[in-house]
PDB file of C-alpha atoms in Angstrom:
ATOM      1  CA  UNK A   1    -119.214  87.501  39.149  1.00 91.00           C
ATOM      2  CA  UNK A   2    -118.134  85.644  35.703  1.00 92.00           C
ATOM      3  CA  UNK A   3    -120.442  88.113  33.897  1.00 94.00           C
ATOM      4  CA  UNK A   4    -119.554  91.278  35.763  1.00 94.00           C
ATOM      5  CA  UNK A   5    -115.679  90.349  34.914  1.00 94.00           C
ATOM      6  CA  UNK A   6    -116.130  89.639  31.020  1.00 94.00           C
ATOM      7  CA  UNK A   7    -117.628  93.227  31.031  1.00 94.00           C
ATOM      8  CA  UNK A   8    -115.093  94.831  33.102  1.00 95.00           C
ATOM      9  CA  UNK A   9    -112.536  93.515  30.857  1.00 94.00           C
ATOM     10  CA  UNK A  10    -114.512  94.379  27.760  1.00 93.00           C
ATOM     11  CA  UNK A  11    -114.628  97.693  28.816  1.00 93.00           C
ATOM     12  CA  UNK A  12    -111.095  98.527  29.954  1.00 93.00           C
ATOM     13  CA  UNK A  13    -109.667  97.206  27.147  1.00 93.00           C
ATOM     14  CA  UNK A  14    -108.471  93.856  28.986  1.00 93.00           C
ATOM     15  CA  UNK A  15    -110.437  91.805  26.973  1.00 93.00           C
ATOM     16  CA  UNK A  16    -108.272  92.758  23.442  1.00 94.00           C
ATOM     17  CA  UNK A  17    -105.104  92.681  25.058  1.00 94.00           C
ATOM     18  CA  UNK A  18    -106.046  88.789  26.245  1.00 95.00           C
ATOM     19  CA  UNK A  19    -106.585  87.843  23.168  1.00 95.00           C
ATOM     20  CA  UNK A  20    -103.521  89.686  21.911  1.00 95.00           C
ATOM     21  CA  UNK A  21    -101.693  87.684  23.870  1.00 95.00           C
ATOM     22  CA  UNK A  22    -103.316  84.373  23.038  1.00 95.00           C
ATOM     23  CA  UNK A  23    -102.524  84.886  19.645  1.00 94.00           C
ATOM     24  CA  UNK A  24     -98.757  85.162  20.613  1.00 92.00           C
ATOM     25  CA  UNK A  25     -99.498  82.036  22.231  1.00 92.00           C
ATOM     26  CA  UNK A  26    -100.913  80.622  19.409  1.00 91.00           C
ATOM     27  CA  UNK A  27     -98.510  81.411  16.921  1.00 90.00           C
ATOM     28  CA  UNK A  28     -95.349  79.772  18.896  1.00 86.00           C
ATOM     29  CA  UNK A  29     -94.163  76.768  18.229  1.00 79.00           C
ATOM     30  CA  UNK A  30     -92.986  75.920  21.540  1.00 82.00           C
ATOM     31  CA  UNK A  31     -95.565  73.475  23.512  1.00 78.00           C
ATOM     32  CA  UNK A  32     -96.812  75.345  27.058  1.00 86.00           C
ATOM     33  CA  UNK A  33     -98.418  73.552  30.251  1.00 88.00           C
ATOM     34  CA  UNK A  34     -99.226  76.601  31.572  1.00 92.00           C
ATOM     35  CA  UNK A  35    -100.430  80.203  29.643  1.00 94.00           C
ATOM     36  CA  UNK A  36     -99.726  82.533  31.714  1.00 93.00           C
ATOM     37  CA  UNK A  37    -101.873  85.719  31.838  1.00 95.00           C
ATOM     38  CA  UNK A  38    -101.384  89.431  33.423  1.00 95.00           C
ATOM     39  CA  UNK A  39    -104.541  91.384  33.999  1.00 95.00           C
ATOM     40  CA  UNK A  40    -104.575  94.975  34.839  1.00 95.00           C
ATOM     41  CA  UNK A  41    -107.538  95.879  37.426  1.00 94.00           C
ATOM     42  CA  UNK A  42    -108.264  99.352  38.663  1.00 95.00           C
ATOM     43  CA  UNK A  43    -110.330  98.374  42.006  1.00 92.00           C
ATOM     44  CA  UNK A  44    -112.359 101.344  42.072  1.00 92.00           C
ATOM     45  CA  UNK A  45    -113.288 101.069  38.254  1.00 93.00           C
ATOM     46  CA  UNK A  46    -114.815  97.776  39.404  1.00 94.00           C
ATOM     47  CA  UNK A  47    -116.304  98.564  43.196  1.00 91.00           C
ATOM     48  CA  UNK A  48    -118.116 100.953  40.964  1.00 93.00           C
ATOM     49  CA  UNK A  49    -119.248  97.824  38.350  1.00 93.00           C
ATOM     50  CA  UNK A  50    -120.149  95.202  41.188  1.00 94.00           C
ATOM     51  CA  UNK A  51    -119.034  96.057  44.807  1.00 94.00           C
ATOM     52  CA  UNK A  52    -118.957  92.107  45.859  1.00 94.00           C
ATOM     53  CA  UNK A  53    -116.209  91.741  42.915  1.00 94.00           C
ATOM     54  CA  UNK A  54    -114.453  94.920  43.824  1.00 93.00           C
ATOM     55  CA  UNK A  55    -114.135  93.503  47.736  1.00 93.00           C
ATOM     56  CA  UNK A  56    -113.424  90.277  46.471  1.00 93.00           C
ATOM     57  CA  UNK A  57    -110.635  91.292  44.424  1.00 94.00           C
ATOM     58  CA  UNK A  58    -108.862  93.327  46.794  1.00 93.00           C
ATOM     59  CA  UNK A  59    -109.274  90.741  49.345  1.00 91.00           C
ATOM     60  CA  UNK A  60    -108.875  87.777  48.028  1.00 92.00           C
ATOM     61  CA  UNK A  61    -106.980  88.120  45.323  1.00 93.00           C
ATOM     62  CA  UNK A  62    -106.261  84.395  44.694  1.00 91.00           C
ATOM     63  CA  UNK A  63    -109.815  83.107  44.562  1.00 92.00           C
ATOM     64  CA  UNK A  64    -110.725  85.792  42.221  1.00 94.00           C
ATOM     65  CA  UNK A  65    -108.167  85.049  40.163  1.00 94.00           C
ATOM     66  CA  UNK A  66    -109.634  81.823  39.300  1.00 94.00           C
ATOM     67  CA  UNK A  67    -113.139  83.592  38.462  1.00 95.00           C
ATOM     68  CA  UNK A  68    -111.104  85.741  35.898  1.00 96.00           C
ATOM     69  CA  UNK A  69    -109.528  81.995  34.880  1.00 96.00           C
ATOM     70  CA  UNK A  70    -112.870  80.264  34.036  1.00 96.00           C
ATOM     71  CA  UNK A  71    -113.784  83.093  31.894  1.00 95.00           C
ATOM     72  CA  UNK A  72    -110.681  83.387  29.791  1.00 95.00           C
ATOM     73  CA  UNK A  73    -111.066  79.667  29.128  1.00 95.00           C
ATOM     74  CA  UNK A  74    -114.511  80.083  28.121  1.00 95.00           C
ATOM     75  CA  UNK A  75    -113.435  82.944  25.858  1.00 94.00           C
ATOM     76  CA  UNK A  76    -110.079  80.836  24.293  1.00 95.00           C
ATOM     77  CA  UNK A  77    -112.688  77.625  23.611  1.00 94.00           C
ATOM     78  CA  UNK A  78    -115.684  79.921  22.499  1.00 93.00           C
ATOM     79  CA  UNK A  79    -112.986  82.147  19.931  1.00 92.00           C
ATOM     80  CA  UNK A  80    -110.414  79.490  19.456  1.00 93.00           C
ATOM     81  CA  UNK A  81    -107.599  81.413  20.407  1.00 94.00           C
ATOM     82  CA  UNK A  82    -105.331  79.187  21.647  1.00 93.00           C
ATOM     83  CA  UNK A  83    -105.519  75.372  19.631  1.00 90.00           C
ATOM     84  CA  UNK A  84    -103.282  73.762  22.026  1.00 88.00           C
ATOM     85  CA  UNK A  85    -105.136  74.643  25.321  1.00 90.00           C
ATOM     86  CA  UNK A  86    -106.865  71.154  26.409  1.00 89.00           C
ATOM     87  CA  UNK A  87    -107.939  72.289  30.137  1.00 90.00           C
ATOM     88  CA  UNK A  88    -108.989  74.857  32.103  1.00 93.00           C
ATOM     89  CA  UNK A  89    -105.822  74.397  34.614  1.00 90.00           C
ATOM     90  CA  UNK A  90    -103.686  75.379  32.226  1.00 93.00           C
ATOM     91  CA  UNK A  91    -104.203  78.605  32.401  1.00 94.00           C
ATOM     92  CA  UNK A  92    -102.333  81.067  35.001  1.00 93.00           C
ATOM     93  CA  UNK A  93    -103.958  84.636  35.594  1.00 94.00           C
ATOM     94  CA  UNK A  94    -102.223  87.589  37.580  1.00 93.00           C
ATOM     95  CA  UNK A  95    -104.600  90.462  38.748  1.00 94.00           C
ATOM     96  CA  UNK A  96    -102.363  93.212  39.088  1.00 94.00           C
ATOM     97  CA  UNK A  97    -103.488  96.168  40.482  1.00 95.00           C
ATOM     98  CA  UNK A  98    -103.628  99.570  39.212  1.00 94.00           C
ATOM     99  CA  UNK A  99    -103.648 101.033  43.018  1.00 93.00           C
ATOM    100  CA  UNK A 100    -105.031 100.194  46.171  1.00 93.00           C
ATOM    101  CA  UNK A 101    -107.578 102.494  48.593  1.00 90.00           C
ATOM    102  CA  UNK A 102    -105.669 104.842  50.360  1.00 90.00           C
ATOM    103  CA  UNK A 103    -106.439 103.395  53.699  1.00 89.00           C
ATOM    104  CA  UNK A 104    -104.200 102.712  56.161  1.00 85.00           C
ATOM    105  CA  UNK A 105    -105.072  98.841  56.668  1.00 83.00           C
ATOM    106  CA  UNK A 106    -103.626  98.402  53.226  1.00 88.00           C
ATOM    107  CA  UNK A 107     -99.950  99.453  53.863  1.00 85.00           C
ATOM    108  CA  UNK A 108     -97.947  96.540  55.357  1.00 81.00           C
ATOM    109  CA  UNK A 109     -95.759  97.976  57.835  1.00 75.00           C
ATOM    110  CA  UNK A 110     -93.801  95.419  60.023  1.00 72.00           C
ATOM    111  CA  UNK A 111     -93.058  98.352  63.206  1.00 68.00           C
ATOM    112  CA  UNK A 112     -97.273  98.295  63.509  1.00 67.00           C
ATOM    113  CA  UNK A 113     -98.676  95.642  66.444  1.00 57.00           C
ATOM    114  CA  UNK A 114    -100.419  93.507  66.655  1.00 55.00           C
ATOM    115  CA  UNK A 115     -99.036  92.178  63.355  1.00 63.00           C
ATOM    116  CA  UNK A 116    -102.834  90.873  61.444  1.00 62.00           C
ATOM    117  CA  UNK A 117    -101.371  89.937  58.002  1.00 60.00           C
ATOM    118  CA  UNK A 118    -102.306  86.006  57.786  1.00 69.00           C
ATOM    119  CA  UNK A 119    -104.666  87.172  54.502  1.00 75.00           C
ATOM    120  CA  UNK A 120    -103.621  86.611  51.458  1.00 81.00           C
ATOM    121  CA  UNK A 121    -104.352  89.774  50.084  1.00 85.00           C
ATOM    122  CA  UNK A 122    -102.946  92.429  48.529  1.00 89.00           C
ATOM    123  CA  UNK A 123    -101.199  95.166  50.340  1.00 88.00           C
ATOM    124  CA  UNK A 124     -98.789  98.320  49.741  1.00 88.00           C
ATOM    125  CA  UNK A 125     -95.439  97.946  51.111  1.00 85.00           C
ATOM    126  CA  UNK A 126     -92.566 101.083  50.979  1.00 85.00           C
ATOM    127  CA  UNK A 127     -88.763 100.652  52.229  1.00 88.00           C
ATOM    128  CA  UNK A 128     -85.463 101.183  51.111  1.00 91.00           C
ATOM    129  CA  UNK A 129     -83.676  98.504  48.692  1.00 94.00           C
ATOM    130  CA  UNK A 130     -80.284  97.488  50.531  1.00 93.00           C
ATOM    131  CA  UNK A 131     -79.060  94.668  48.733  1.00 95.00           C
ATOM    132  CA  UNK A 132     -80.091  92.643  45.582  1.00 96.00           C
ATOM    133  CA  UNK A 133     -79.911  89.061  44.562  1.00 95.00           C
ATOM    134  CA  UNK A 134     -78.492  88.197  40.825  1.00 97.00           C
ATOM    135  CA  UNK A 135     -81.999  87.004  38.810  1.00 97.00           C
ATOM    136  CA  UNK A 136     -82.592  83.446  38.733  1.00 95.00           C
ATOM    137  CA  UNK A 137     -84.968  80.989  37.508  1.00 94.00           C
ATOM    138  CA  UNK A 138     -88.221  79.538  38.891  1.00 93.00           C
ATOM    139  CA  UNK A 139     -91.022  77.117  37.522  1.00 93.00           C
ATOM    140  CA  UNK A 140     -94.099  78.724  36.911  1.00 91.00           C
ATOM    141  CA  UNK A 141     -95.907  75.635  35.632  1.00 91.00           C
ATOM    142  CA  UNK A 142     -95.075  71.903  34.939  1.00 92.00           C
ATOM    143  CA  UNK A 143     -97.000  69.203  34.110  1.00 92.00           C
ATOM    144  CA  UNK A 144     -97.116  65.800  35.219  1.00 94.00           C
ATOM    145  CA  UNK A 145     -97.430  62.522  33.520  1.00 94.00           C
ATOM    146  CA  UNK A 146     -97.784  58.927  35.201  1.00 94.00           C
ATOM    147  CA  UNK A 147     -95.242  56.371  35.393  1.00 93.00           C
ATOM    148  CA  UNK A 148     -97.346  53.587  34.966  1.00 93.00           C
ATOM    149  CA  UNK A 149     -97.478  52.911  31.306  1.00 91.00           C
ATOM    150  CA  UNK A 150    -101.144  51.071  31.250  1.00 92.00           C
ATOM    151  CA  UNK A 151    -102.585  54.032  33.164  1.00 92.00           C
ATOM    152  CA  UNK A 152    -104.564  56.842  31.028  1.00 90.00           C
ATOM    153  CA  UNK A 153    -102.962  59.665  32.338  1.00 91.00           C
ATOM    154  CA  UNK A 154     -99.359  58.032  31.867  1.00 90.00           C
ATOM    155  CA  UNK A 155     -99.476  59.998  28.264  1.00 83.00           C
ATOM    156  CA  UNK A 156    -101.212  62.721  25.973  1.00 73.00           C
ATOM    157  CA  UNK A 157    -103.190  64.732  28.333  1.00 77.00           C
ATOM    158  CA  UNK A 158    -102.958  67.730  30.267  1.00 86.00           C
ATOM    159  CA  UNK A 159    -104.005  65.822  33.825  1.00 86.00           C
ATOM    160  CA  UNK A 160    -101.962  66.662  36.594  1.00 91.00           C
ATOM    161  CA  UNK A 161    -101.028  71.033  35.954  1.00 90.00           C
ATOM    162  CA  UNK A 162     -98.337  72.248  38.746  1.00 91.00           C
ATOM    163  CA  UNK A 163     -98.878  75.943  38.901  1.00 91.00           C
ATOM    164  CA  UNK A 164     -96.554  78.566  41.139  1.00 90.00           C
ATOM    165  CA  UNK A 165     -99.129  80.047  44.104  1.00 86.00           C
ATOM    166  CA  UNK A 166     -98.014  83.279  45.482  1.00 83.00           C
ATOM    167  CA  UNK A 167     -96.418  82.526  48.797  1.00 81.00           C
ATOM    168  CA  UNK A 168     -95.558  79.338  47.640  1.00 85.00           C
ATOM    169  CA  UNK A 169     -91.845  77.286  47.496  1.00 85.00           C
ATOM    170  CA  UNK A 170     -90.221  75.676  44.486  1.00 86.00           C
ATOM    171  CA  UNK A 171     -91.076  72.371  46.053  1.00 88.00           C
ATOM    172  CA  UNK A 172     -94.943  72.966  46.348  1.00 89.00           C
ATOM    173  CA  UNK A 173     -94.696  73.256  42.008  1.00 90.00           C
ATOM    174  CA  UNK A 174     -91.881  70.569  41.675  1.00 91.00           C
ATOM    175  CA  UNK A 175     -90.984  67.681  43.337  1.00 90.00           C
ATOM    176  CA  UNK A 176     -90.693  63.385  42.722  1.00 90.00           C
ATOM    177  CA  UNK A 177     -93.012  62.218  45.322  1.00 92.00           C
ATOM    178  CA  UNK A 178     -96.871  63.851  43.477  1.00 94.00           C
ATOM    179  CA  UNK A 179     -98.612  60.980  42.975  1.00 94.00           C
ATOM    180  CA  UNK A 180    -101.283  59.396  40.470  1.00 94.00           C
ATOM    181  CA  UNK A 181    -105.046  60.391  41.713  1.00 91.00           C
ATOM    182  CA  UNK A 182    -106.161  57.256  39.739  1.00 91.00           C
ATOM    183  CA  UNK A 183    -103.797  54.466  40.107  1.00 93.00           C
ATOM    184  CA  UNK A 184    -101.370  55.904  42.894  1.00 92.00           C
ATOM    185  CA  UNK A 185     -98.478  55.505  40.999  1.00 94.00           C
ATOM    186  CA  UNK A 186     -95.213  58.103  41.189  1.00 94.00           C
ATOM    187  CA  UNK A 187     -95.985  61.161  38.883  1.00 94.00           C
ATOM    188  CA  UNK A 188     -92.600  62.035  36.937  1.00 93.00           C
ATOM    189  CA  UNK A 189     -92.371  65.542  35.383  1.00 92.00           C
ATOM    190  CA  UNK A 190     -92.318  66.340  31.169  1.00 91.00           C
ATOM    191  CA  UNK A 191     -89.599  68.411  30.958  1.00 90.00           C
ATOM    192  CA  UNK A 192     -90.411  69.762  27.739  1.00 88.00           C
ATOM    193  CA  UNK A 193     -93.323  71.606  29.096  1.00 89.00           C
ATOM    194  CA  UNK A 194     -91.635  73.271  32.229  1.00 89.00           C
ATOM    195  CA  UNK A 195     -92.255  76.859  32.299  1.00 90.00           C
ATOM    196  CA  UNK A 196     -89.749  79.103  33.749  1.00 91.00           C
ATOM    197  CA  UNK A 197     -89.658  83.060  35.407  1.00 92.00           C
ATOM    198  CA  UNK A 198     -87.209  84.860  36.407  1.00 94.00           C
ATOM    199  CA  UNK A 199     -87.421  85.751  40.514  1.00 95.00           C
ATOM    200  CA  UNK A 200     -85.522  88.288  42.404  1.00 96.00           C
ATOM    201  CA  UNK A 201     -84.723  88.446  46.049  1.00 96.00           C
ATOM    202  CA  UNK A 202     -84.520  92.078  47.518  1.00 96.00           C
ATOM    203  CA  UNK A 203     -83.627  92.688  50.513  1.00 96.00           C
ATOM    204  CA  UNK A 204     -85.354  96.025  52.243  1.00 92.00           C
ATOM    205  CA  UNK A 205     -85.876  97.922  55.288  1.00 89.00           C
ATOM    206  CA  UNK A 206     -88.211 100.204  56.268  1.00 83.00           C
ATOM    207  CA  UNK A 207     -87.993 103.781  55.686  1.00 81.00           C
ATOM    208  CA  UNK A 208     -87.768 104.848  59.284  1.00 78.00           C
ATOM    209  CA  UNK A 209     -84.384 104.342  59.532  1.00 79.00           C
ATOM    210  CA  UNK A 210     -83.751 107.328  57.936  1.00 77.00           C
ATOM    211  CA  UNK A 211     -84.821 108.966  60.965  1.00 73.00           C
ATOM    212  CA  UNK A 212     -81.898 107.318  63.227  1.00 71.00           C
ATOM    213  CA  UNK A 213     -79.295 107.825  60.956  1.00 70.00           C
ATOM    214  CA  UNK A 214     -80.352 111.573  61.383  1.00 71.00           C
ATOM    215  CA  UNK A 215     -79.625 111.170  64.628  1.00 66.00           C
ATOM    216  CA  UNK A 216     -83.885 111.760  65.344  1.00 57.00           C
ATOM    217  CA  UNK A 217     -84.689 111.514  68.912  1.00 58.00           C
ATOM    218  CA  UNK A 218     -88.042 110.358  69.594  1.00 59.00           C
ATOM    219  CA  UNK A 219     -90.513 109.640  72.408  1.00 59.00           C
ATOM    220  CA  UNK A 220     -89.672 106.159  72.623  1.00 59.00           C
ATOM    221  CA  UNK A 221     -86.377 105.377  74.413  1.00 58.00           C
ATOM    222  CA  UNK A 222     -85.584 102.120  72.512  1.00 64.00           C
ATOM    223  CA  UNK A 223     -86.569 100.969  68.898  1.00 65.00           C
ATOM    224  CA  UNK A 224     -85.051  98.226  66.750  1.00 71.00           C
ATOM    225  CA  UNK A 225     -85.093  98.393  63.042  1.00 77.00           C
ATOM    226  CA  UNK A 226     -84.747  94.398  60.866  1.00 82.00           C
ATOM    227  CA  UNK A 227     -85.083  93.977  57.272  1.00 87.00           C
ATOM    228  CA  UNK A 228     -87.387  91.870  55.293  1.00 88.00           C
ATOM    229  CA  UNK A 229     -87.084  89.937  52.270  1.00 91.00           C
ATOM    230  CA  UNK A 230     -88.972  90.354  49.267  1.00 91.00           C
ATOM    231  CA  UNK A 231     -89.391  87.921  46.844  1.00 92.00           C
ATOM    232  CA  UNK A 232     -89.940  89.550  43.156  1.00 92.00           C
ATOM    233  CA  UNK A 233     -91.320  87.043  40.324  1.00 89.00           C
TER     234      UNK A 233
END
């Protein structure tokens, strides 16, 4: 599937915009832990290409990320785009759909039962915006050196990456209780490499409730309409 995604990105034209943005990269100053990287995908373009990729992309959109991960590194160390990468977990790539099928198992409505979303995959979701947060900051990355002065990793290499999962709280990126792998001492933060975002928090509701607010009778004799948060990163 590495093979099949270096020539779907060669031939959409994702392949010169990565290393368009490597060379932005590159050409700061400022030292990263993480490079973070947004890929366009149109899912039928690559169904079409490989149909185990296509699926895999649509449905497990985190694991395939990390397929489209190995080969940017392999194309940043191959082309040395970026001189300051050292490893392979510093990299961060975000497939971001063009569309999704027009099926109806991809639209996440929360008035459907039985409620079968425990995938992390992607899905469509349509409501009206009723309130908005201000934007803040998150971490998108961090890295992570050890305390212990005589241990290898307590300086100079890229060891112990912290990168934001989807889904994922600020404490699952940063905290003060990681610890070393090799000597099981604390792991304390380099603050000169913490990558920030901006996140939003919308709140929404779905679009039925246009319908009671028309005063729409239905079938059913009772109905109850919540809203849901959406996080925005």
């Amino acid at each position: 599937m590495r093979e099949i995604s270096l020539v779907y990105l060669d031939r959409s034209g994702g392949l010169q915009k990565f290393v368009h943005d490597c060379k932005k990269y590159n050409d700061s100053k400022q030292s990263y832990a993480v490079y973070r990287f947004i890929i366009s995908i149109n899912p039928s373009d690559i169904a079409e290409l490989d149909a185990t990729l296509g699926n895999y992309i649509l449905h497990n959109p985190i694991q395939a990320a990390q397929i489209f991960q190995s080969v940017c590194f392999i194309a940043i160390k191959t082309l040395s785009l970026i001189e300051q990468l050292q490893t392979e977990a510093q990299i961060s790539i975000l497939l971001k759909p063009t569309h999704l099928p027009p099926l109806p198992s991809y639209v996440l409505s929360l008035s459907a039962f039985p409620f079968n979303y425990t995938s992390q995959r992607f899905y469509i979701s349509e409501g009206i915006v009723i309130a908005m947060g201000t934007v803040t900051k998150y971490t998108q990355g961090a890295r992570f050196l050890c305390t212990e002065e005589t241990c290898p990793f307590s300086e100079g290499r890229f060891r112990y990456i912290r990168v934001h999962m989807p889904g994922a709280t600020e404490s699952a990126t940063v905290r003060n209780d990681f610890v070393c792998s090799l000597c099981s001492s604390l792991l304390q933060e380099d603050m000169k490499f913490r990558v920030l975002g901006d996140k939003q928090i919308v709140e929404m509701i779905d679009a039925k409730v246009l319908n009671a607010l028309k005063g729409y009778c239905s079938d059913k004799s009772h109905f109850r309409i919540q809203t849901f948060t959406v996080f925005l990163r």
